[in-house]
Amino acid sequence: MTDQAIAKRNIFVLTAAQALGAASPPIIISLGGLVGQQLSSDPALVTLPVSLFNLGLAIGTLPAAFVMRQIGRRNGYLLGTGFGMAAGLVAAFGIFSASFLIFCLGTFIAGFYAAYVQSYRFAATDAATGELRAKAISWVMIGGLIAAIIGPQLVIWTRDAVPGTPYVGSFLSQAALALMAVPVLFLLRTPKATMTGNVQDTGRPLIQILMMPRYMLAVAAGVVSYGLMVFVMTAAPIAMVGHGHSVDHAALGIQWHVLAMFAPSFVTGHLMARFGKERITALGLLLIAVSAIFALAGLQLVHFYVSLILLGIGWNFGFIGATAMVTDCHSEAERGKAQGANDFLIFGTVAAASFFAGALLHASGWQTINWLIFPAVALILVPLVWQSVGCSC
């Protein structure tokens, strides 16, 4: 089997794994704040479980990159599913025992699993060349479209599955999803070019990669796209319930949002090939700004839903575009350090944004969160437009 054939096979495998692995975050995001309200006596800490999930993701990115470099993508991903199973079980036990600390530990461990799942998009580009390389990321992200249905629906179907302890069943289902990913990931294959590469060649020092203008811009665009998305999405379910909407409405709002995050993946690769990665990334950031305009227009379900849908589409264009820019800025030997540093910087910021969102929502409200989107978008659009007209790695 040629490397291109292996690359195509891996895309299908990783898409299926993404459908299972990416279903866990919607469960945590939909319920983390609500369980926090149930278990925590401090209103300022209700989003702490979601924030700790993002912190675990940030902390886990560099170790995950190191592990996969040492034992390979497939073995690393199988290890990641172990974190996923443990996370769901620990979080469920935390709810069952009414322990906010144990529940937070479970969501923190879930972040380690997510650190592996997030790299599926990079694994799809291994040995892929030409247009397949640009489209591979989008194709794998389509698995998130299935996850957008699985995750929120599991919340609705299982949140009362264990009598007397709401939400325990939802986190048990999270553990089951990780278990189901194991046989899928066993099908992953390593391209020959990767296996026979010179492991002693580590490429340029990380600091040299970090100083490349296009790499810096790609990371910054990823930070802003993902950071703003999580900043708003962390607060959205609590804001919806706080303004008189039901838990089911909040879960469906997150479902529409996650669907919007991944549905454009069918065309994102084609759009990048036609118009360029920088332009599609810029379009994503503009859509995130438009989502804030809708959020500020009112507090009815339609305002929340339209805002969350636009936020998801903007994230898709912005984040996938930024990811594709990163893959253009490193060699095969530099893959682990460049991709690991990118994810560490993005998800470190995401963790901070998640922590900040809970405190800000409690202190200043939903409107303030959305007003802060505009300066963040403006900060990155100018250099992104400048880069798109003639600067390269």
Short mmCIF file of C-alpha atoms in Angstrom, two decimals:
data_model
loop_
_atom_site.label_atom_id
_atom_site.label_comp_id
_atom_site.label_asym_id
_atom_site.label_seq_id
_atom_site.Cartn_x
_atom_site.Cartn_y
_atom_site.Cartn_z
CA MET A 1 0.00 0.00 0.00
CA THR A 2 1.45 3.38 -1.02
CA ASP A 3 1.80 6.29 1.36
CA GLN A 4 -1.04 8.12 -0.40
CA ALA A 5 -3.30 5.06 -0.05
CA ILE A 6 -2.39 4.83 3.64
CA ALA A 7 -3.08 8.56 4.03
CA LYS A 8 -6.56 8.16 2.50
CA ARG A 9 -7.29 5.14 4.71
CA ASN A 10 -6.17 7.04 7.80
CA ILE A 11 -8.44 9.94 6.94
CA PHE A 12 -11.47 7.65 7.17
CA VAL A 13 -10.20 6.06 10.40
CA LEU A 14 -9.50 9.42 12.00
CA THR A 15 -12.87 10.78 10.90
CA ALA A 16 -14.59 7.93 12.76
CA ALA A 17 -12.33 8.43 15.80
CA GLN A 18 -13.10 12.16 15.70
CA ALA A 19 -16.83 11.42 15.73
CA LEU A 20 -16.39 9.53 19.01
CA GLY A 21 -13.66 11.60 20.66
CA ALA A 22 -15.10 15.00 19.82
CA ALA A 23 -18.47 14.04 21.33
CA SER A 24 -17.04 14.33 24.85
CA PRO A 25 -16.43 18.11 24.99
CA PRO A 26 -20.09 18.98 24.21
CA ILE A 27 -21.14 16.82 27.16
CA ILE A 28 -18.74 18.66 29.47
CA ILE A 29 -19.60 22.09 28.09
CA SER A 30 -23.36 21.49 28.20
CA LEU A 31 -23.36 20.12 31.74
CA GLY A 32 -20.15 21.31 33.42
CA GLY A 33 -21.53 24.65 34.52
CA LEU A 34 -24.90 23.18 35.49
CA VAL A 35 -23.27 20.48 37.62
CA GLY A 36 -21.06 23.22 39.05
CA GLN A 37 -24.18 25.11 40.12
CA GLN A 38 -25.46 21.93 41.73
CA LEU A 39 -22.27 21.02 43.62
CA SER A 40 -20.48 24.33 44.29
CA SER A 41 -21.50 26.82 46.95
CA ASP A 42 -19.60 29.65 45.20
CA PRO A 43 -21.38 31.05 42.10
CA ALA A 44 -18.05 32.30 40.72
CA LEU A 45 -16.82 28.69 40.48
CA VAL A 46 -19.69 27.19 38.50
CA THR A 47 -17.70 27.14 35.24
CA LEU A 48 -14.59 25.73 36.95
CA PRO A 49 -15.22 22.18 35.63
CA VAL A 50 -15.24 23.44 32.02
CA SER A 51 -12.21 25.61 32.70
CA LEU A 52 -10.32 22.66 34.16
CA PHE A 53 -11.18 20.60 31.08
CA ASN A 54 -9.53 23.28 28.95
CA LEU A 55 -6.60 23.47 31.36
CA GLY A 56 -6.11 19.70 31.11
CA LEU A 57 -6.20 20.04 27.33
CA ALA A 58 -3.55 22.76 27.42
CA ILE A 59 -1.29 20.87 29.81
CA GLY A 60 -1.73 17.64 27.87
CA THR A 61 -0.72 18.92 24.43
CA LEU A 62 3.08 18.85 24.81
CA PRO A 63 3.19 15.49 26.66
CA ALA A 64 0.86 14.03 24.01
CA ALA A 65 3.15 15.24 21.23
CA PHE A 66 6.16 13.73 23.05
CA VAL A 67 4.41 10.41 23.66
CA MET A 68 3.35 10.10 20.02
CA ARG A 69 6.86 10.88 18.83
CA GLN A 70 8.22 8.11 21.07
CA ILE A 71 5.63 5.36 20.54
CA GLY A 72 3.79 6.45 17.40
CA ARG A 73 0.46 8.04 16.60
CA ARG A 74 -1.67 4.90 17.04
CA ASN A 75 -0.25 3.82 20.39
CA GLY A 76 -0.46 7.37 21.67
CA TYR A 77 -4.09 7.65 20.63
CA LEU A 78 -4.92 4.35 22.33
CA LEU A 79 -3.33 5.69 25.51
CA GLY A 80 -5.51 8.77 25.13
CA THR A 81 -8.68 6.67 25.15
CA GLY A 82 -7.63 5.40 28.58
CA PHE A 83 -7.75 8.99 29.83
CA GLY A 84 -11.17 9.37 28.20
CA MET A 85 -12.62 6.33 29.95
CA ALA A 86 -11.14 7.33 33.31
CA ALA A 87 -12.44 10.89 32.95
CA GLY A 88 -16.05 9.85 32.43
CA LEU A 89 -15.98 7.41 35.33
CA VAL A 90 -14.35 9.87 37.74
CA ALA A 91 -16.74 12.69 36.79
CA ALA A 92 -19.76 10.39 37.20
CA PHE A 93 -18.52 9.30 40.62
CA GLY A 94 -18.04 12.94 41.59
CA ILE A 95 -21.68 13.70 40.83
CA PHE A 96 -22.88 10.51 42.52
CA SER A 97 -20.93 11.33 45.69
CA ALA A 98 -21.83 15.06 45.51
CA SER A 99 -18.14 15.97 45.42
CA PHE A 100 -17.36 19.07 43.39
CA LEU A 101 -13.62 18.35 43.73
CA ILE A 102 -13.89 14.82 42.29
CA PHE A 103 -16.14 16.03 39.48
CA CYS A 104 -13.58 18.71 38.60
CA LEU A 105 -10.85 16.07 38.61
CA GLY A 106 -12.85 14.09 36.06
CA THR A 107 -13.24 17.03 33.70
CA PHE A 108 -9.54 17.85 34.12
CA ILE A 109 -8.57 14.30 33.08
CA ALA A 110 -10.94 14.61 30.10
CA GLY A 111 -8.68 17.40 28.89
CA PHE A 112 -5.81 14.91 28.53
CA TYR A 113 -7.95 12.78 26.22
CA ALA A 114 -8.91 15.87 24.24
CA ALA A 115 -5.21 16.70 23.77
CA TYR A 116 -4.87 13.50 21.74
CA VAL A 117 -8.15 13.98 19.89
CA GLN A 118 -7.13 17.49 18.85
CA SER A 119 -4.09 16.12 17.01
CA TYR A 120 -6.20 13.87 14.78
CA ARG A 121 -6.39 16.80 12.37
CA PHE A 122 -2.60 16.88 12.07
CA ALA A 123 -2.31 13.09 11.79
CA ALA A 124 -4.56 13.25 8.73
CA THR A 125 -1.84 15.16 6.86
CA ASP A 126 0.88 12.55 7.46
CA ALA A 127 2.21 11.49 4.02
CA ALA A 128 -0.61 13.39 2.26
CA THR A 129 0.53 15.65 -0.56
CA GLY A 130 -0.93 18.31 -2.82
CA GLU A 131 -4.64 19.07 -2.53
CA LEU A 132 -5.14 16.00 -0.36
CA ARG A 133 -2.98 17.63 2.34
CA ALA A 134 -5.09 20.79 2.37
CA LYS A 135 -8.38 18.89 2.37
CA ALA A 136 -7.38 16.16 4.85
CA ILE A 137 -7.83 18.42 7.87
CA SER A 138 -11.32 19.43 6.76
CA TRP A 139 -12.34 15.84 6.06
CA VAL A 140 -11.30 14.64 9.50
CA MET A 141 -13.09 17.56 11.10
CA ILE A 142 -16.29 16.29 9.44
CA GLY A 143 -16.22 13.61 12.14
CA GLY A 144 -17.00 16.44 14.52
CA LEU A 145 -20.29 16.89 12.69
CA ILE A 146 -21.34 13.44 13.87
CA ALA A 147 -19.98 14.27 17.32
CA ALA A 148 -22.17 17.37 17.35
CA ILE A 149 -25.19 15.10 17.18
CA ILE A 150 -23.91 12.36 19.50
CA GLY A 151 -22.74 14.53 22.41
CA PRO A 152 -25.76 16.78 23.06
CA GLN A 153 -28.22 13.97 22.31
CA LEU A 154 -26.50 11.78 24.88
CA VAL A 155 -26.98 14.60 27.39
CA ILE A 156 -30.71 14.63 26.68
CA TRP A 157 -31.11 10.84 26.60
CA THR A 158 -28.97 9.93 29.60
CA ARG A 159 -29.02 12.85 32.04
CA ASP A 160 -31.75 11.18 34.11
CA ALA A 161 -30.66 7.58 33.43
CA VAL A 162 -29.51 7.08 37.05
CA PRO A 163 -32.49 7.78 39.34
CA GLY A 164 -31.93 10.46 41.95
CA THR A 165 -28.58 11.64 40.54
CA PRO A 166 -29.05 13.79 37.43
CA TYR A 167 -26.23 13.86 34.86
CA VAL A 168 -24.38 10.75 36.12
CA GLY A 169 -25.58 8.79 33.09
CA SER A 170 -24.26 11.45 30.71
CA PHE A 171 -20.73 11.13 32.04
CA LEU A 172 -20.90 7.33 32.02
CA SER A 173 -21.79 7.64 28.33
CA GLN A 174 -18.69 9.82 27.91
CA ALA A 175 -16.56 6.92 29.17
CA ALA A 176 -18.37 4.54 26.82
CA LEU A 177 -17.56 6.75 23.82
CA ALA A 178 -13.84 6.55 24.62
CA LEU A 179 -14.08 2.76 24.89
CA MET A 180 -15.78 2.59 21.49
CA ALA A 181 -12.88 4.51 19.93
CA VAL A 182 -10.35 1.78 20.80
CA PRO A 183 -11.16 -0.69 17.98
CA VAL A 184 -11.38 2.20 15.51
CA LEU A 185 -7.92 3.50 16.35
CA PHE A 186 -6.43 0.01 16.01
CA LEU A 187 -7.07 0.44 12.26
CA LEU A 188 -4.70 3.41 12.01
CA ARG A 189 -1.56 2.78 9.93
CA THR A 190 1.80 4.57 9.90
CA PRO A 191 3.03 5.76 6.48
CA LYS A 192 6.32 4.19 5.36
CA ALA A 193 7.93 7.59 4.95
CA THR A 194 7.29 8.31 8.61
CA MET A 195 8.57 4.94 9.77
CA THR A 196 11.81 5.13 7.81
CA GLY A 197 12.57 8.76 8.54
CA ASN A 198 15.78 9.72 10.30
CA VAL A 199 14.72 9.97 13.93
CA GLN A 200 17.97 11.78 14.73
CA ASP A 201 17.01 14.68 12.46
CA THR A 202 14.95 17.01 14.61
CA GLY A 203 14.99 19.95 12.19
CA ARG A 204 15.28 23.57 13.24
CA PRO A 205 15.20 24.62 16.90
CA LEU A 206 11.73 25.44 18.17
CA ILE A 207 12.65 29.07 18.79
CA GLN A 208 13.54 29.45 15.11
CA ILE A 209 10.18 28.03 14.08
CA LEU A 210 8.38 30.29 16.54
CA MET A 211 10.04 33.35 15.03
CA MET A 212 8.74 32.71 11.50
CA PRO A 213 6.17 35.43 10.64
CA ARG A 214 3.67 33.03 9.07
CA TYR A 215 3.94 30.53 11.90
CA MET A 216 3.41 33.30 14.47
CA LEU A 217 0.39 34.53 12.54
CA ALA A 218 -1.05 31.02 12.20
CA VAL A 219 -0.73 30.44 15.95
CA ALA A 220 -2.21 33.86 16.75
CA ALA A 221 -5.17 33.23 14.43
CA GLY A 222 -5.74 29.84 16.06
CA VAL A 223 -5.52 31.38 19.52
CA VAL A 224 -8.07 34.09 18.73
CA SER A 225 -10.47 31.79 16.83
CA TYR A 226 -10.48 29.03 19.42
CA GLY A 227 -10.11 31.31 22.44
CA LEU A 228 -13.12 33.46 21.55
CA MET A 229 -15.22 30.42 20.69
CA VAL A 230 -14.56 28.79 24.07
CA PHE A 231 -14.89 32.13 25.88
CA VAL A 232 -18.45 32.50 24.62
CA MET A 233 -19.45 28.83 24.58
CA THR A 234 -18.41 28.28 28.21
CA ALA A 235 -20.77 31.02 29.36
CA ALA A 236 -23.62 30.39 26.90
CA PRO A 237 -25.43 27.45 28.60
CA ILE A 238 -25.42 29.20 31.98
CA ALA A 239 -26.53 32.48 30.40
CA MET A 240 -29.37 30.70 28.60
CA VAL A 241 -30.65 28.99 31.74
CA GLY A 242 -30.13 32.19 33.73
CA HIS A 243 -32.36 34.09 31.30
CA GLY A 244 -35.25 31.66 31.63
CA HIS A 245 -34.49 28.97 29.05
CA SER A 246 -34.48 25.26 29.92
CA VAL A 247 -31.55 22.87 30.26
CA ASP A 248 -32.74 21.03 27.14
CA HIS A 249 -32.79 24.32 25.24
CA ALA A 250 -29.25 25.02 26.41
CA ALA A 251 -28.09 21.54 25.30
CA LEU A 252 -29.75 22.03 21.91
CA GLY A 253 -28.09 25.42 21.60
CA ILE A 254 -24.72 23.77 22.12
CA GLN A 255 -25.71 21.07 19.62
CA TRP A 256 -26.50 23.66 16.94
CA HIS A 257 -23.26 25.40 17.76
CA VAL A 258 -21.15 22.25 17.46
CA LEU A 259 -22.96 21.29 14.24
CA ALA A 260 -22.05 24.71 12.87
CA MET A 261 -18.46 24.18 14.01
CA PHE A 262 -18.03 21.10 11.83
CA ALA A 263 -20.64 21.20 9.04
CA PRO A 264 -18.66 23.71 6.93
CA SER A 265 -15.76 21.23 6.87
CA PHE A 266 -17.31 19.76 3.71
CA VAL A 267 -16.29 22.93 1.85
CA THR A 268 -13.58 24.55 3.96
CA GLY A 269 -10.76 22.65 2.22
CA HIS A 270 -12.09 23.60 -1.22
CA LEU A 271 -12.45 27.23 -0.17
CA MET A 272 -8.87 27.34 1.13
CA ALA A 273 -7.60 25.80 -2.11
CA ARG A 274 -9.44 28.43 -4.15
CA PHE A 275 -9.14 31.59 -2.08
CA GLY A 276 -6.15 30.92 0.17
CA LYS A 277 -5.79 29.95 3.81
CA GLU A 278 -5.34 33.49 5.10
CA ARG A 279 -8.53 34.81 3.47
CA ILE A 280 -10.65 31.97 4.83
CA THR A 281 -9.13 32.47 8.28
CA ALA A 282 -9.98 36.18 8.09
CA LEU A 283 -13.55 35.34 7.05
CA GLY A 284 -13.85 33.11 10.11
CA LEU A 285 -12.80 35.91 12.43
CA LEU A 286 -15.30 38.29 10.84
CA LEU A 287 -18.10 35.77 11.36
CA ILE A 288 -17.15 35.48 15.04
CA ALA A 289 -17.56 39.26 15.30
CA VAL A 290 -20.96 39.07 13.59
CA SER A 291 -22.02 36.39 16.10
CA ALA A 292 -21.41 38.89 18.89
CA ILE A 293 -23.68 41.42 17.17
CA PHE A 294 -26.54 38.90 17.22
CA ALA A 295 -25.85 37.99 20.86
CA LEU A 296 -26.07 41.66 21.83
CA ALA A 297 -29.37 42.10 19.96
CA GLY A 298 -31.48 40.26 22.56
CA LEU A 299 -31.93 37.39 24.98
CA GLN A 300 -34.52 35.24 23.22
CA LEU A 301 -33.67 31.71 22.08
CA VAL A 302 -33.28 32.91 18.50
CA HIS A 303 -30.56 35.37 19.56
CA PHE A 304 -28.64 32.68 21.43
CA TYR A 305 -29.05 30.11 18.67
CA VAL A 306 -28.12 32.37 15.73
CA SER A 307 -25.15 33.73 17.67
CA LEU A 308 -23.90 30.25 18.55
CA ILE A 309 -24.34 29.03 14.95
CA LEU A 310 -22.35 31.96 13.53
CA LEU A 311 -19.74 31.47 16.24
CA GLY A 312 -19.37 27.83 15.17
CA ILE A 313 -19.01 28.63 11.46
CA GLY A 314 -16.50 31.37 12.26
CA TRP A 315 -14.49 28.96 14.40
CA ASN A 316 -14.43 26.41 11.57
CA PHE A 317 -13.01 28.79 8.99
CA GLY A 318 -10.67 30.51 11.44
CA PHE A 319 -9.30 27.43 13.20
CA ILE A 320 -8.99 25.10 10.20
CA GLY A 321 -7.41 27.88 8.16
CA ALA A 322 -4.91 28.56 10.93
CA THR A 323 -4.16 24.83 11.30
CA ALA A 324 -3.48 24.52 7.57
CA MET A 325 -1.11 27.50 7.79
CA VAL A 326 0.83 25.74 10.56
CA THR A 327 1.33 22.60 8.44
CA ASP A 328 2.96 24.74 5.74
CA CYS A 329 5.58 26.02 8.18
CA HIS A 330 7.43 22.89 9.33
CA SER A 331 9.19 19.84 7.95
CA GLU A 332 8.37 16.23 8.81
CA ALA A 333 11.18 16.19 11.38
CA GLU A 334 9.82 19.37 12.99
CA ARG A 335 6.24 18.12 13.07
CA GLY A 336 6.05 17.18 16.75
CA LYS A 337 7.56 20.36 18.16
CA ALA A 338 5.78 22.75 15.78
CA GLN A 339 2.36 21.17 16.18
CA GLY A 340 2.78 20.61 19.92
CA ALA A 341 3.83 24.22 20.51
CA ASN A 342 0.91 25.45 18.42
CA ASP A 343 -1.61 23.43 20.43
CA PHE A 344 -0.01 24.33 23.76
CA LEU A 345 -0.27 28.05 22.98
CA ILE A 346 -3.82 27.76 21.66
CA PHE A 347 -5.21 25.62 24.45
CA GLY A 348 -3.29 27.45 27.15
CA THR A 349 -5.12 30.57 26.01
CA VAL A 350 -8.36 28.63 25.76
CA ALA A 351 -7.99 27.50 29.39
CA ALA A 352 -7.43 31.08 30.51
CA ALA A 353 -10.43 32.26 28.46
CA SER A 354 -12.61 29.58 30.00
CA PHE A 355 -11.60 30.56 33.56
CA PHE A 356 -12.15 34.22 32.76
CA ALA A 357 -15.56 33.59 31.15
CA GLY A 358 -17.10 32.16 34.31
CA ALA A 359 -15.90 34.96 36.55
CA LEU A 360 -16.84 37.64 34.03
CA LEU A 361 -20.32 36.18 33.45
CA HIS A 362 -20.95 36.22 37.21
CA ALA A 363 -19.55 39.74 37.65
CA SER A 364 -20.64 41.58 34.49
CA GLY A 365 -23.09 39.48 32.50
CA TRP A 366 -23.56 37.98 29.06
CA GLN A 367 -23.39 41.29 27.17
CA THR A 368 -19.91 42.14 28.44
CA ILE A 369 -18.58 38.80 27.24
CA ASN A 370 -19.76 39.52 23.71
CA TRP A 371 -18.49 43.11 23.65
CA LEU A 372 -14.97 41.83 24.28
CA ILE A 373 -15.01 39.87 21.01
CA PHE A 374 -14.58 42.96 18.84
CA PRO A 375 -11.14 44.19 20.00
CA ALA A 376 -9.77 40.63 19.94
CA VAL A 377 -10.87 40.13 16.32
CA ALA A 378 -9.54 43.53 15.27
CA LEU A 379 -6.16 42.73 16.83
CA ILE A 380 -5.49 39.82 14.47
CA LEU A 381 -7.26 40.89 11.27
CA VAL A 382 -4.78 43.59 10.28
CA PRO A 383 -1.65 41.40 10.30
CA LEU A 384 -3.65 38.56 8.74
CA VAL A 385 -4.68 40.72 5.79
CA TRP A 386 -1.10 42.00 5.48
CA GLN A 387 0.26 38.45 5.48
CA SER A 388 -2.23 37.34 2.83
CA VAL A 389 -0.89 39.83 0.26
CA GLY A 390 2.65 38.60 0.10
CA CYS A 391 4.47 37.30 3.18
CA SER A 392 5.44 33.62 3.55
CA CYS A 393 7.40 31.34 5.81
#
